[in-house]
PDB file of C-alpha atoms in Angstrom:
ATOM      1  CA  MET O   1      24.886 -88.569-221.560  1.00  0.00           C
ATOM      2  CA  ALA O   2      28.064 -88.160-223.588  1.00  0.00           C
ATOM      3  CA  TYR O   3      30.172 -90.511-225.643  1.00  0.00           C
ATOM      4  CA  ASN O   4      33.951 -90.160-225.869  1.00  0.00           C
ATOM      5  CA  TYR O   5      35.919 -91.505-228.766  1.00  0.00           C
ATOM      6  CA  SER O   6      39.570 -91.010-227.776  1.00  0.00           C
ATOM      7  CA  LEU O   7      39.433 -93.919-225.329  1.00  0.00           C
ATOM      8  CA  ALA O   8      38.228 -96.005-228.244  1.00  0.00           C
ATOM      9  CA  ILE O   9      41.205 -94.683-230.222  1.00  0.00           C
ATOM     10  CA  PHE O  10      43.609 -95.971-227.578  1.00  0.00           C
ATOM     11  CA  LEU O  11      41.954 -99.383-227.269  1.00  0.00           C
ATOM     12  CA  THR O  12      41.738 -99.798-231.042  1.00  0.00           C
ATOM     13  CA  PHE O  13      45.386 -98.777-231.348  1.00  0.00           C
ATOM     14  CA  LEU O  14      46.539-101.358-228.791  1.00  0.00           C
ATOM     15  CA  THR O  15      44.515-104.081-230.448  1.00  0.00           C
ATOM     16  CA  ALA O  16      45.938-103.209-233.858  1.00  0.00           C
ATOM     17  CA  VAL O  17      49.529-103.217-232.610  1.00  0.00           C
ATOM     18  CA  ALA O  18      49.052-106.530-230.832  1.00  0.00           C
ATOM     19  CA  GLY O  19      47.660-108.068-233.993  1.00  0.00           C
ATOM     20  CA  LEU O  20      50.230-106.833-236.494  1.00  0.00           C
ATOM     21  CA  SER O  21      52.424-109.926-236.254  1.00  0.00           C
ATOM     22  CA  SER O  22      49.556-112.282-236.998  1.00  0.00           C
ATOM     23  CA  ALA O  23      47.705-110.103-239.513  1.00  0.00           C
ATOM     24  CA  ALA O  24      49.084-112.022-242.459  1.00  0.00           C
ATOM     25  CA  LEU O  25      47.937-115.352-240.993  1.00  0.00           C
ATOM     26  CA  VAL O  26      44.391-114.438-239.984  1.00  0.00           C
ATOM     27  CA  LYS O  27      41.737-113.406-242.478  1.00  0.00           C
ATOM     28  CA  GLU O  28      40.358-109.998-241.583  1.00  0.00           C
ATOM     29  CA  GLN O  29      36.795-110.149-240.336  1.00  0.00           C
ATOM     30  CA  PRO O  30      34.285-107.535-241.556  1.00  0.00           C
ATOM     31  CA  LEU O  31      33.589-104.714-239.145  1.00  0.00           C
ATOM     32  CA  VAL O  32      29.913-104.563-238.231  1.00  0.00           C
ATOM     33  CA  LEU O  33      28.178-101.722-236.421  1.00  0.00           C
ATOM     34  CA  LYS O  34      24.823-103.047-235.325  1.00  0.00           C
ATOM     35  CA  TYR O  35      21.727-100.882-235.664  1.00  0.00           C
ATOM     36  CA  HIS O  36      19.865-100.813-232.347  1.00  0.00           C
ATOM     37  CA  ASN O  37      16.563 -99.516-233.783  1.00  0.00           C
ATOM     38  CA  GLY O  38      16.815 -96.049-232.263  1.00  0.00           C
ATOM     39  CA  ALA O  39      16.228 -92.624-233.778  1.00  0.00           C
ATOM     40  CA  LEU O  40      18.809 -91.199-236.195  1.00  0.00           C
ATOM     41  CA  LEU O  41      19.217 -87.572-237.245  1.00  0.00           C
ATOM     42  CA  LYS O  42      18.001 -87.438-240.844  1.00  0.00           C
ATOM     43  CA  GLY O  43      16.663 -84.708-243.108  1.00  0.00           C
ATOM     44  CA  ASN O  44      17.621 -81.056-242.598  1.00  0.00           C
ATOM     45  CA  ILE O  45      19.609 -80.544-239.383  1.00  0.00           C
ATOM     46  CA  ASN O  46      20.731 -77.123-238.153  1.00  0.00           C
ATOM     47  CA  VAL O  47      24.278 -76.991-236.801  1.00  0.00           C
ATOM     48  CA  ASN O  48      24.648 -74.203-234.239  1.00  0.00           C
ATOM     49  CA  LEU O  49      28.082 -73.098-233.034  1.00  0.00           C
ATOM     50  CA  ILE O  50      29.093 -71.835-229.597  1.00  0.00           C
ATOM     51  CA  TRP O  51      32.622 -70.443-229.524  1.00  0.00           C
ATOM     52  CA  TYR O  52      33.844 -70.635-225.925  1.00  0.00           C
ATOM     53  CA  GLY O  53      36.983 -68.587-225.452  1.00  0.00           C
ATOM     54  CA  ARG O  54      39.052 -66.694-227.992  1.00  0.00           C
ATOM     55  CA  PHE O  55      39.231 -67.876-231.587  1.00  0.00           C
ATOM     56  CA  THR O  56      40.678 -65.735-234.361  1.00  0.00           C
ATOM     57  CA  PRO O  57      38.453 -64.858-237.325  1.00  0.00           C
ATOM     58  CA  ILE O  58      40.602 -67.122-239.515  1.00  0.00           C
ATOM     59  CA  GLN O  59      40.167 -70.054-237.123  1.00  0.00           C
ATOM     60  CA  ARG O  60      36.410 -69.556-237.088  1.00  0.00           C
ATOM     61  CA  SER O  61      36.259 -69.337-240.866  1.00  0.00           C
ATOM     62  CA  VAL O  62      38.152 -72.650-241.308  1.00  0.00           C
ATOM     63  CA  ILE O  63      35.567 -74.440-239.143  1.00  0.00           C
ATOM     64  CA  VAL O  64      32.535 -72.638-240.583  1.00  0.00           C
ATOM     65  CA  ASP O  65      33.688 -73.376-244.135  1.00  0.00           C
ATOM     66  CA  PHE O  66      34.033 -77.047-243.236  1.00  0.00           C
ATOM     67  CA  ILE O  67      30.424 -77.237-242.032  1.00  0.00           C
ATOM     68  CA  ARG O  68      29.210 -75.351-245.092  1.00  0.00           C
ATOM     69  CA  SER O  69      31.136 -77.795-247.286  1.00  0.00           C
ATOM     70  CA  LEU O  70      29.455 -80.926-245.906  1.00  0.00           C
ATOM     71  CA  ASN O  71      26.442 -80.683-248.184  1.00  0.00           C
ATOM     72  CA  SER O  72      27.853 -78.464-250.924  1.00  0.00           C
ATOM     73  CA  LYS O  73      28.193 -79.526-254.550  1.00  0.00           C
ATOM     74  CA  GLU O  74      30.579 -76.696-255.427  1.00  0.00           C
ATOM     75  CA  ALA O  75      33.868 -78.445-254.542  1.00  0.00           C
ATOM     76  CA  SER O  76      32.684 -81.668-256.185  1.00  0.00           C
ATOM     77  CA  THR O  77      32.097 -79.990-259.524  1.00  0.00           C
ATOM     78  CA  THR O  78      35.149 -77.704-259.563  1.00  0.00           C
ATOM     79  CA  SER O  79      37.902 -80.186-258.747  1.00  0.00           C
ATOM     80  CA  ALA O  80      38.958 -83.727-259.514  1.00  0.00           C
ATOM     81  CA  ALA O  81      40.014 -84.223-255.880  1.00  0.00           C
ATOM     82  CA  PRO O  82      37.556 -85.786-253.427  1.00  0.00           C
ATOM     83  CA  SER O  83      35.276 -83.319-251.663  1.00  0.00           C
ATOM     84  CA  VAL O  84      34.096 -82.857-248.100  1.00  0.00           C
ATOM     85  CA  ALA O  85      30.573 -83.465-249.416  1.00  0.00           C
ATOM     86  CA  SER O  86      31.559 -86.823-250.919  1.00  0.00           C
ATOM     87  CA  TRP O  87      32.955 -87.845-247.527  1.00  0.00           C
ATOM     88  CA  TRP O  88      29.704 -86.884-245.783  1.00  0.00           C
ATOM     89  CA  LYS O  89      27.624 -88.668-248.418  1.00  0.00           C
ATOM     90  CA  THR O  90      28.531 -92.013-246.795  1.00  0.00           C
ATOM     91  CA  THR O  91      26.112 -91.127-243.971  1.00  0.00           C
ATOM     92  CA  GLU O  92      23.304 -91.579-246.524  1.00  0.00           C
ATOM     93  CA  ASN O  93      24.056 -95.310-246.525  1.00  0.00           C
ATOM     94  CA  TYR O  94      22.767 -95.570-242.962  1.00  0.00           C
ATOM     95  CA  LYS O  95      19.026 -96.126-242.502  1.00  0.00           C
ATOM     96  CA  GLY O  96      16.787 -93.174-243.235  1.00  0.00           C
ATOM     97  CA  GLY O  97      18.619 -91.474-246.087  1.00  0.00           C
ATOM     98  CA  ALA O  98      20.455 -88.162-246.111  1.00  0.00           C
ATOM     99  CA  SER O  99      21.453 -86.026-243.150  1.00  0.00           C
ATOM    100  CA  THR O 100      21.666 -82.503-244.551  1.00  0.00           C
ATOM    101  CA  LEU O 101      23.581 -80.240-242.194  1.00  0.00           C
ATOM    102  CA  VAL O 102      22.806 -76.525-242.441  1.00  0.00           C
ATOM    103  CA  LEU O 103      24.814 -73.847-240.651  1.00  0.00           C
ATOM    104  CA  GLY O 104      22.575 -72.298-238.016  1.00  0.00           C
ATOM    105  CA  LYS O 105      23.140 -69.731-235.277  1.00  0.00           C
ATOM    106  CA  GLN O 106      26.473 -68.773-233.726  1.00  0.00           C
ATOM    107  CA  LEU O 107      27.326 -67.419-230.275  1.00  0.00           C
ATOM    108  CA  LEU O 108      30.667 -65.936-229.225  1.00  0.00           C
ATOM    109  CA  LEU O 109      31.556 -66.315-225.537  1.00  0.00           C
ATOM    110  CA  GLU O 110      35.007 -64.762-225.541  1.00  0.00           C
ATOM    111  CA  ASN O 111      34.919 -63.701-221.882  1.00  0.00           C
ATOM    112  CA  TYR O 112      34.884 -67.270-220.468  1.00  0.00           C
ATOM    113  CA  PRO O 113      31.617 -66.872-218.463  1.00  0.00           C
ATOM    114  CA  LEU O 114      32.072 -70.281-216.787  1.00  0.00           C
ATOM    115  CA  GLY O 115      35.828 -69.962-216.314  1.00  0.00           C
ATOM    116  CA  LYS O 116      38.618 -71.818-218.060  1.00  0.00           C
ATOM    117  CA  SER O 117      38.061 -75.212-216.455  1.00  0.00           C
ATOM    118  CA  LEU O 118      34.807 -76.889-217.511  1.00  0.00           C
ATOM    119  CA  LYS O 119      32.991 -80.005-216.286  1.00  0.00           C
ATOM    120  CA  ASN O 120      30.534 -82.174-218.215  1.00  0.00           C
ATOM    121  CA  PRO O 121      27.445 -80.362-216.828  1.00  0.00           C
ATOM    122  CA  ASN O 122      28.949 -77.087-218.094  1.00  0.00           C
ATOM    123  CA  LEU O 123      29.109 -78.461-221.639  1.00  0.00           C
ATOM    124  CA  ARG O 124      25.489 -79.572-221.479  1.00  0.00           C
ATOM    125  CA  ALA O 125      24.432 -76.183-220.090  1.00  0.00           C
ATOM    126  CA  LEU O 126      26.336 -74.326-222.805  1.00  0.00           C
ATOM    127  CA  SER O 127      24.681 -76.463-225.484  1.00  0.00           C
ATOM    128  CA  THR O 128      21.238 -75.168-224.466  1.00  0.00           C
ATOM    129  CA  LYS O 129      22.079 -71.466-224.866  1.00  0.00           C
ATOM    130  CA  LEU O 130      20.945 -71.256-228.492  1.00  0.00           C
ATOM    131  CA  ASN O 131      17.699 -73.225-228.014  1.00  0.00           C
ATOM    132  CA  GLY O 132      18.376 -75.172-231.177  1.00  0.00           C
ATOM    133  CA  GLY O 133      15.437 -77.567-230.902  1.00  0.00           C
ATOM    134  CA  LEU O 134      15.192 -81.261-231.601  1.00  0.00           C
ATOM    135  CA  ARG O 135      16.263 -81.078-235.254  1.00  0.00           C
ATOM    136  CA  SER O 136      19.604 -79.518-234.481  1.00  0.00           C
ATOM    137  CA  ILE O 137      23.118 -80.204-233.288  1.00  0.00           C
ATOM    138  CA  THR O 138      24.736 -77.581-231.088  1.00  0.00           C
ATOM    139  CA  VAL O 139      28.530 -77.665-231.273  1.00  0.00           C
ATOM    140  CA  VAL O 140      30.480 -76.268-228.323  1.00  0.00           C
ATOM    141  CA  LEU O 141      34.029 -75.363-229.376  1.00  0.00           C
ATOM    142  CA  THR O 142      36.518 -74.584-226.608  1.00  0.00           C
ATOM    143  CA  ALA O 143      39.637 -72.484-227.164  1.00  0.00           C
ATOM    144  CA  LYS O 144      43.216 -73.671-226.653  1.00  0.00           C
ATOM    145  CA  ASP O 145      43.445 -72.202-223.131  1.00  0.00           C
ATOM    146  CA  VAL O 146      40.314 -73.984-221.845  1.00  0.00           C
ATOM    147  CA  SER O 147      40.595 -77.289-220.011  1.00  0.00           C
ATOM    148  CA  VAL O 148      37.640 -79.676-219.977  1.00  0.00           C
ATOM    149  CA  GLU O 149      36.987 -82.686-217.782  1.00  0.00           C
ATOM    150  CA  GLY O 150      38.717 -85.684-219.393  1.00  0.00           C
ATOM    151  CA  PHE O 151      40.266 -83.587-222.182  1.00  0.00           C
ATOM    152  CA  CYS O 152      43.684 -84.918-223.231  1.00  0.00           C
ATOM    153  CA  MET O 153      43.301 -87.807-220.773  1.00  0.00           C
ATOM    154  CA  ASN O 154      40.704 -90.011-222.453  1.00  0.00           C
ATOM    155  CA  ARG O 155      38.950 -87.814-225.002  1.00  0.00           C
ATOM    156  CA  CYS O 156      39.346 -85.010-227.523  1.00  0.00           C
ATOM    157  CA  GLY O 157      35.622 -84.338-227.754  1.00  0.00           C
ATOM    158  CA  SER O 158      32.280 -85.931-227.070  1.00  0.00           C
ATOM    159  CA  HIS O 159      28.660 -85.969-228.157  1.00  0.00           C
ATOM    160  CA  GLY O 160      25.477 -86.393-226.198  1.00  0.00           C
ATOM    161  CA  SER O 161      22.018 -85.035-225.456  1.00  0.00           C
ATOM    162  CA  SER O 162      20.907 -81.933-223.621  1.00  0.00           C
ATOM    163  CA  VAL O 163      18.791 -84.228-221.405  1.00  0.00           C
ATOM    164  CA  SER O 164      20.996 -86.039-218.904  1.00  0.00           C
ATOM    165  CA  THR O 165      18.684 -88.979-218.153  1.00  0.00           C
ATOM    166  CA  SER O 166      19.287 -91.712-220.723  1.00  0.00           C
ATOM    167  CA  ARG O 167      15.625 -92.788-220.759  1.00  0.00           C
ATOM    168  CA  ARG O 168      14.580 -89.312-221.896  1.00  0.00           C
ATOM    169  CA  ALA O 169      17.593 -88.657-224.135  1.00  0.00           C
ATOM    170  CA  ALA O 170      15.652 -88.764-227.400  1.00  0.00           C
ATOM    171  CA  ASN O 171      13.579 -85.820-226.144  1.00  0.00           C
ATOM    172  CA  GLY O 172      16.668 -83.652-225.872  1.00  0.00           C
ATOM    173  CA  ALA O 173      18.672 -81.864-228.531  1.00  0.00           C
ATOM    174  CA  ALA O 174      21.953 -83.394-229.645  1.00  0.00           C
ATOM    175  CA  TYR O 175      25.196 -81.609-228.889  1.00  0.00           C
ATOM    176  CA  VAL O 176      28.884 -82.004-229.680  1.00  0.00           C
ATOM    177  CA  TRP O 177      31.906 -80.683-227.841  1.00  0.00           C
ATOM    178  CA  VAL O 178      35.384 -80.352-229.412  1.00  0.00           C
ATOM    179  CA  GLY O 179      38.430 -78.750-227.812  1.00  0.00           C
ATOM    180  CA  ASN O 180      41.458 -77.053-229.348  1.00  0.00           C
ATOM    181  CA  SER O 181      44.417 -79.167-228.214  1.00  0.00           C
ATOM    182  CA  GLU O 182      47.197 -76.942-229.551  1.00  0.00           C
ATOM    183  CA  SER O 183      48.520 -75.927-226.123  1.00  0.00           C
ATOM    184  CA  LEU O 184      47.488 -78.937-224.047  1.00  0.00           C
ATOM    185  CA  CYS O 185      47.924 -82.164-226.034  1.00  0.00           C
ATOM    186  CA  PRO O 186      48.447 -81.875-229.803  1.00  0.00           C
ATOM    187  CA  GLY O 187      50.137 -85.290-229.825  1.00  0.00           C
ATOM    188  CA  TYR O 188      46.952 -86.824-228.458  1.00  0.00           C
ATOM    189  CA  CYS O 189      44.201 -84.868-230.206  1.00  0.00           C
ATOM    190  CA  ALA O 190      45.836 -83.350-233.305  1.00  0.00           C
ATOM    191  CA  TRP O 191      47.691 -86.386-234.728  1.00  0.00           C
ATOM    192  CA  PRO O 192      48.793 -86.788-237.528  1.00  0.00           C
ATOM    193  CA  PHE O 193      49.722 -83.087-237.501  1.00  0.00           C
ATOM    194  CA  HIS O 194      51.881 -83.548-234.400  1.00  0.00           C
ATOM    195  CA  GLN O 195      54.202 -86.247-233.094  1.00  0.00           C
ATOM    196  CA  PRO O 196      52.027 -88.827-231.256  1.00  0.00           C
ATOM    197  CA  ILE O 197      52.403 -89.226-227.507  1.00  0.00           C
ATOM    198  CA  TYR O 198      52.476 -93.017-227.782  1.00  0.00           C
ATOM    199  CA  GLY O 199      53.060 -95.723-230.362  1.00  0.00           C
ATOM    200  CA  PRO O 200      55.092 -95.576-233.594  1.00  0.00           C
ATOM    201  CA  GLN O 201      56.821 -92.222-234.036  1.00  0.00           C
ATOM    202  CA  GLY O 202      56.485 -91.279-237.689  1.00  0.00           C
ATOM    203  CA  PRO O 203      57.034 -87.697-238.870  1.00  0.00           C
ATOM    204  CA  PRO O 204      53.955 -85.468-238.508  1.00  0.00           C
ATOM    205  CA  LEU O 205      52.058 -84.232-241.545  1.00  0.00           C
ATOM    206  CA  VAL O 206      51.826 -80.547-242.424  1.00  0.00           C
ATOM    207  CA  SER O 207      48.357 -79.265-241.552  1.00  0.00           C
ATOM    208  CA  PRO O 208      46.339 -78.045-244.573  1.00  0.00           C
ATOM    209  CA  ASN O 209      45.197 -74.770-243.010  1.00  0.00           C
ATOM    210  CA  GLY O 210      48.449 -73.933-241.242  1.00  0.00           C
ATOM    211  CA  ASP O 211      46.976 -74.387-237.755  1.00  0.00           C
ATOM    212  CA  VAL O 212      47.687 -77.693-235.984  1.00  0.00           C
ATOM    213  CA  GLY O 213      45.083 -77.051-233.296  1.00  0.00           C
ATOM    214  CA  VAL O 214      42.244 -76.124-235.652  1.00  0.00           C
ATOM    215  CA  ASP O 215      43.057 -78.779-238.250  1.00  0.00           C
ATOM    216  CA  GLY O 216      43.025 -81.279-235.395  1.00  0.00           C
ATOM    217  CA  MET O 217      39.634 -79.896-234.346  1.00  0.00           C
ATOM    218  CA  ILE O 218      38.347 -80.517-237.883  1.00  0.00           C
ATOM    219  CA  ILE O 219      39.263 -84.216-237.624  1.00  0.00           C
ATOM    220  CA  ASN O 220      37.521 -84.507-234.264  1.00  0.00           C
ATOM    221  CA  LEU O 221      34.525 -82.426-235.334  1.00  0.00           C
ATOM    222  CA  ALA O 222      34.079 -84.525-238.480  1.00  0.00           C
ATOM    223  CA  THR O 223      34.269 -87.669-236.350  1.00  0.00           C
ATOM    224  CA  LEU O 224      31.686 -86.480-233.856  1.00  0.00           C
ATOM    225  CA  LEU O 225      29.219 -85.061-236.386  1.00  0.00           C
ATOM    226  CA  ALA O 226      29.136 -88.404-238.196  1.00  0.00           C
ATOM    227  CA  ASN O 227      28.861 -90.286-234.903  1.00  0.00           C
ATOM    228  CA  THR O 228      26.051 -87.981-233.804  1.00  0.00           C
ATOM    229  CA  VAL O 229      23.778 -88.327-236.833  1.00  0.00           C
ATOM    230  CA  THR O 230      24.176 -92.135-236.825  1.00  0.00           C
ATOM    231  CA  ASN O 231      23.981 -92.662-233.052  1.00  0.00           C
ATOM    232  CA  PRO O 232      22.499 -89.526-231.479  1.00  0.00           C
ATOM    233  CA  PHE O 233      20.776 -91.056-228.464  1.00  0.00           C
ATOM    234  CA  LYS O 234      22.785 -94.160-227.613  1.00  0.00           C
ATOM    235  CA  ASN O 235      20.570 -96.557-229.591  1.00  0.00           C
ATOM    236  CA  GLY O 236      21.622 -96.055-233.224  1.00  0.00           C
ATOM    237  CA  TYR O 237      24.601 -97.626-235.006  1.00  0.00           C
ATOM    238  CA  TYR O 238      27.486 -98.775-232.828  1.00  0.00           C
ATOM    239  CA  GLN O 239      29.548-101.728-231.684  1.00  0.00           C
ATOM    240  CA  GLY O 240      30.399-102.574-228.081  1.00  0.00           C
ATOM    241  CA  PRO O 241      28.879-101.183-224.870  1.00  0.00           C
ATOM    242  CA  PRO O 242      26.576 -98.163-225.315  1.00  0.00           C
ATOM    243  CA  THR O 243      28.571 -96.192-222.748  1.00  0.00           C
ATOM    244  CA  ALA O 244      31.821 -96.614-224.727  1.00  0.00           C
ATOM    245  CA  PRO O 245      30.741 -97.409-228.281  1.00  0.00           C
ATOM    246  CA  LEU O 246      32.661 -97.699-231.503  1.00  0.00           C
ATOM    247  CA  GLU O 247      30.677 -95.497-233.871  1.00  0.00           C
ATOM    248  CA  ALA O 248      30.656 -94.485-237.543  1.00  0.00           C
ATOM    249  CA  VAL O 249      34.098 -92.869-237.534  1.00  0.00           C
ATOM    250  CA  SER O 250      35.563 -93.818-234.159  1.00  0.00           C
ATOM    251  CA  ALA O 251      35.462 -97.441-235.371  1.00  0.00           C
ATOM    252  CA  CYS O 252      37.960 -96.445-238.086  1.00  0.00           C
ATOM    253  CA  THR O 253      40.529 -94.643-235.957  1.00  0.00           C
ATOM    254  CA  GLY O 254      43.796 -93.490-237.476  1.00  0.00           C
ATOM    255  CA  MET O 255      42.793 -94.129-241.094  1.00  0.00           C
ATOM    256  CA  PHE O 256      43.020 -91.229-243.527  1.00  0.00           C
ATOM    257  CA  GLY O 257      44.208 -92.860-246.743  1.00  0.00           C
ATOM    258  CA  SER O 258      44.813 -96.222-248.336  1.00  0.00           C
ATOM    259  CA  GLY O 259      47.453 -98.437-246.750  1.00  0.00           C
ATOM    260  CA  SER O 260      47.110 -96.906-243.278  1.00  0.00           C
ATOM    261  CA  TYR O 261      48.322 -98.764-240.203  1.00  0.00           C
ATOM    262  CA  PRO O 262      49.012 -97.759-236.565  1.00  0.00           C
ATOM    263  CA  GLY O 263      51.280 -94.736-236.652  1.00  0.00           C
ATOM    264  CA  TYR O 264      50.829 -94.160-240.403  1.00  0.00           C
ATOM    265  CA  ALA O 265      47.863 -92.147-241.661  1.00  0.00           C
ATOM    266  CA  GLY O 266      47.917 -93.715-245.128  1.00  0.00           C
ATOM    267  CA  GLN O 267      48.508 -92.315-248.599  1.00  0.00           C
ATOM    268  CA  VAL O 268      46.994 -88.854-248.745  1.00  0.00           C
ATOM    269  CA  LEU O 269      47.245 -85.924-251.132  1.00  0.00           C
ATOM    270  CA  VAL O 270      50.018 -83.339-250.766  1.00  0.00           C
ATOM    271  CA  ASP O 271      49.802 -79.706-251.805  1.00  0.00           C
ATOM    272  CA  LYS O 272      52.732 -79.037-254.146  1.00  0.00           C
ATOM    273  CA  THR O 273      53.106 -75.454-252.936  1.00  0.00           C
ATOM    274  CA  THR O 274      52.785 -75.742-249.165  1.00  0.00           C
ATOM    275  CA  GLY O 275      53.638 -79.415-248.620  1.00  0.00           C
ATOM    276  CA  SER O 276      50.494 -79.787-246.537  1.00  0.00           C
ATOM    277  CA  SER O 277      48.529 -83.045-246.434  1.00  0.00           C
ATOM    278  CA  TYR O 278      44.834 -83.347-247.191  1.00  0.00           C
ATOM    279  CA  ASN O 279      42.277 -85.690-248.719  1.00  0.00           C
ATOM    280  CA  ALA O 280      39.250 -83.467-249.286  1.00  0.00           C
ATOM    281  CA  ARG O 281      38.432 -80.107-250.819  1.00  0.00           C
ATOM    282  CA  GLY O 282      35.853 -77.761-249.405  1.00  0.00           C
ATOM    283  CA  LEU O 283      34.312 -74.439-250.323  1.00  0.00           C
ATOM    284  CA  ASP O 284      36.467 -71.470-251.303  1.00  0.00           C
ATOM    285  CA  GLY O 285      39.473 -73.667-252.026  1.00  0.00           C
ATOM    286  CA  ARG O 286      39.722 -75.022-248.494  1.00  0.00           C
ATOM    287  CA  LYS O 287      41.541 -78.303-247.941  1.00  0.00           C
ATOM    288  CA  TYR O 288      40.920 -80.718-245.093  1.00  0.00           C
ATOM    289  CA  LEU O 289      42.152 -84.063-243.818  1.00  0.00           C
ATOM    290  CA  LEU O 290      39.158 -86.237-242.939  1.00  0.00           C
ATOM    291  CA  PRO O 291      39.108 -89.654-241.252  1.00  0.00           C
ATOM    292  CA  ALA O 292      37.735 -92.885-242.674  1.00  0.00           C
ATOM    293  CA  MET O 293      34.044 -93.651-242.097  1.00  0.00           C
ATOM    294  CA  TRP O 294      32.379 -97.038-241.752  1.00  0.00           C
ATOM    295  CA  ASP O 295      30.195 -97.784-244.781  1.00  0.00           C
ATOM    296  CA  PRO O 296      27.163 -99.986-244.016  1.00  0.00           C
ATOM    297  CA  GLN O 297      27.010-101.123-247.651  1.00  0.00           C
ATOM    298  CA  THR O 298      30.453-102.727-247.562  1.00  0.00           C
ATOM    299  CA  SER O 299      31.028-103.165-243.795  1.00  0.00           C
ATOM    300  CA  THR O 300      34.435-101.538-244.244  1.00  0.00           C
ATOM    301  CA  CYS O 301      36.154 -98.320-243.218  1.00  0.00           C
ATOM    302  CA  LYS O 302      36.005 -96.081-246.299  1.00  0.00           C
ATOM    303  CA  THR O 303      38.699 -93.500-247.026  1.00  0.00           C
ATOM    304  CA  LEU O 304      38.515 -90.778-249.666  1.00  0.00           C
ATOM    305  CA  VAL O 305      41.923 -91.578-251.179  1.00  0.00           C
TER     306      VAL O 305
END
């Protein structure tokens, strides 16, 4: 059982473009993600990482620092800019309180034990290698030379359960898969750091960590972690069919700052030295660009800037 969010990106994009001409005439309706009374991931949750393929130490540190920043107070107290932790804090507004993500175990699989072309069952099998348990999320990260079923065609990542039968899904551990799109489809999975493959062609933003593929992975990882804790087993918060849901962040596609519209990420912060774009600070001076998240308290997509 896995949920893709890039197909939702495309459908949301088409709907937004079609409605631009009449936007001024029609009052915007509030976005509502219905709660379907299922289990959510709340409390302390271990996030385990499986690195499939070759990642440089710098690439790994960018992603690890992002996860460590999700529940850290350091960046919030040392800078006036919004923090990664303040972005994640919106998940507390969903039923059940805080989801505190803690960096767990890591496994390096640099020799491609299942080859460089993976299917959905391979992702599920990889997610079980660390035996994370029910109060965990195992994240499978695939390198830029690894193709995955559906990658770059209708998804940039997915989340699901280690148990394939939907009726028993809540008895399985949650997992996330995110691929590095640098070589295969940066215009599809690393926008706004690359020219988009469809739609309005605005200039790309400069990635905050100097790596289009990894900074694109951060956007997709952030999206899927939020979607996972609020809809881990297909019966949490979502809108639309459970097999292709709009979830906490996938419902707010393409929004990174105020004034965003299709093809324009919105007003974000710019580093005066590097010219890179970001909207959140993390640990050790890291900067990230994070997508909008649906806030149950306001029924709106909430951006950091």
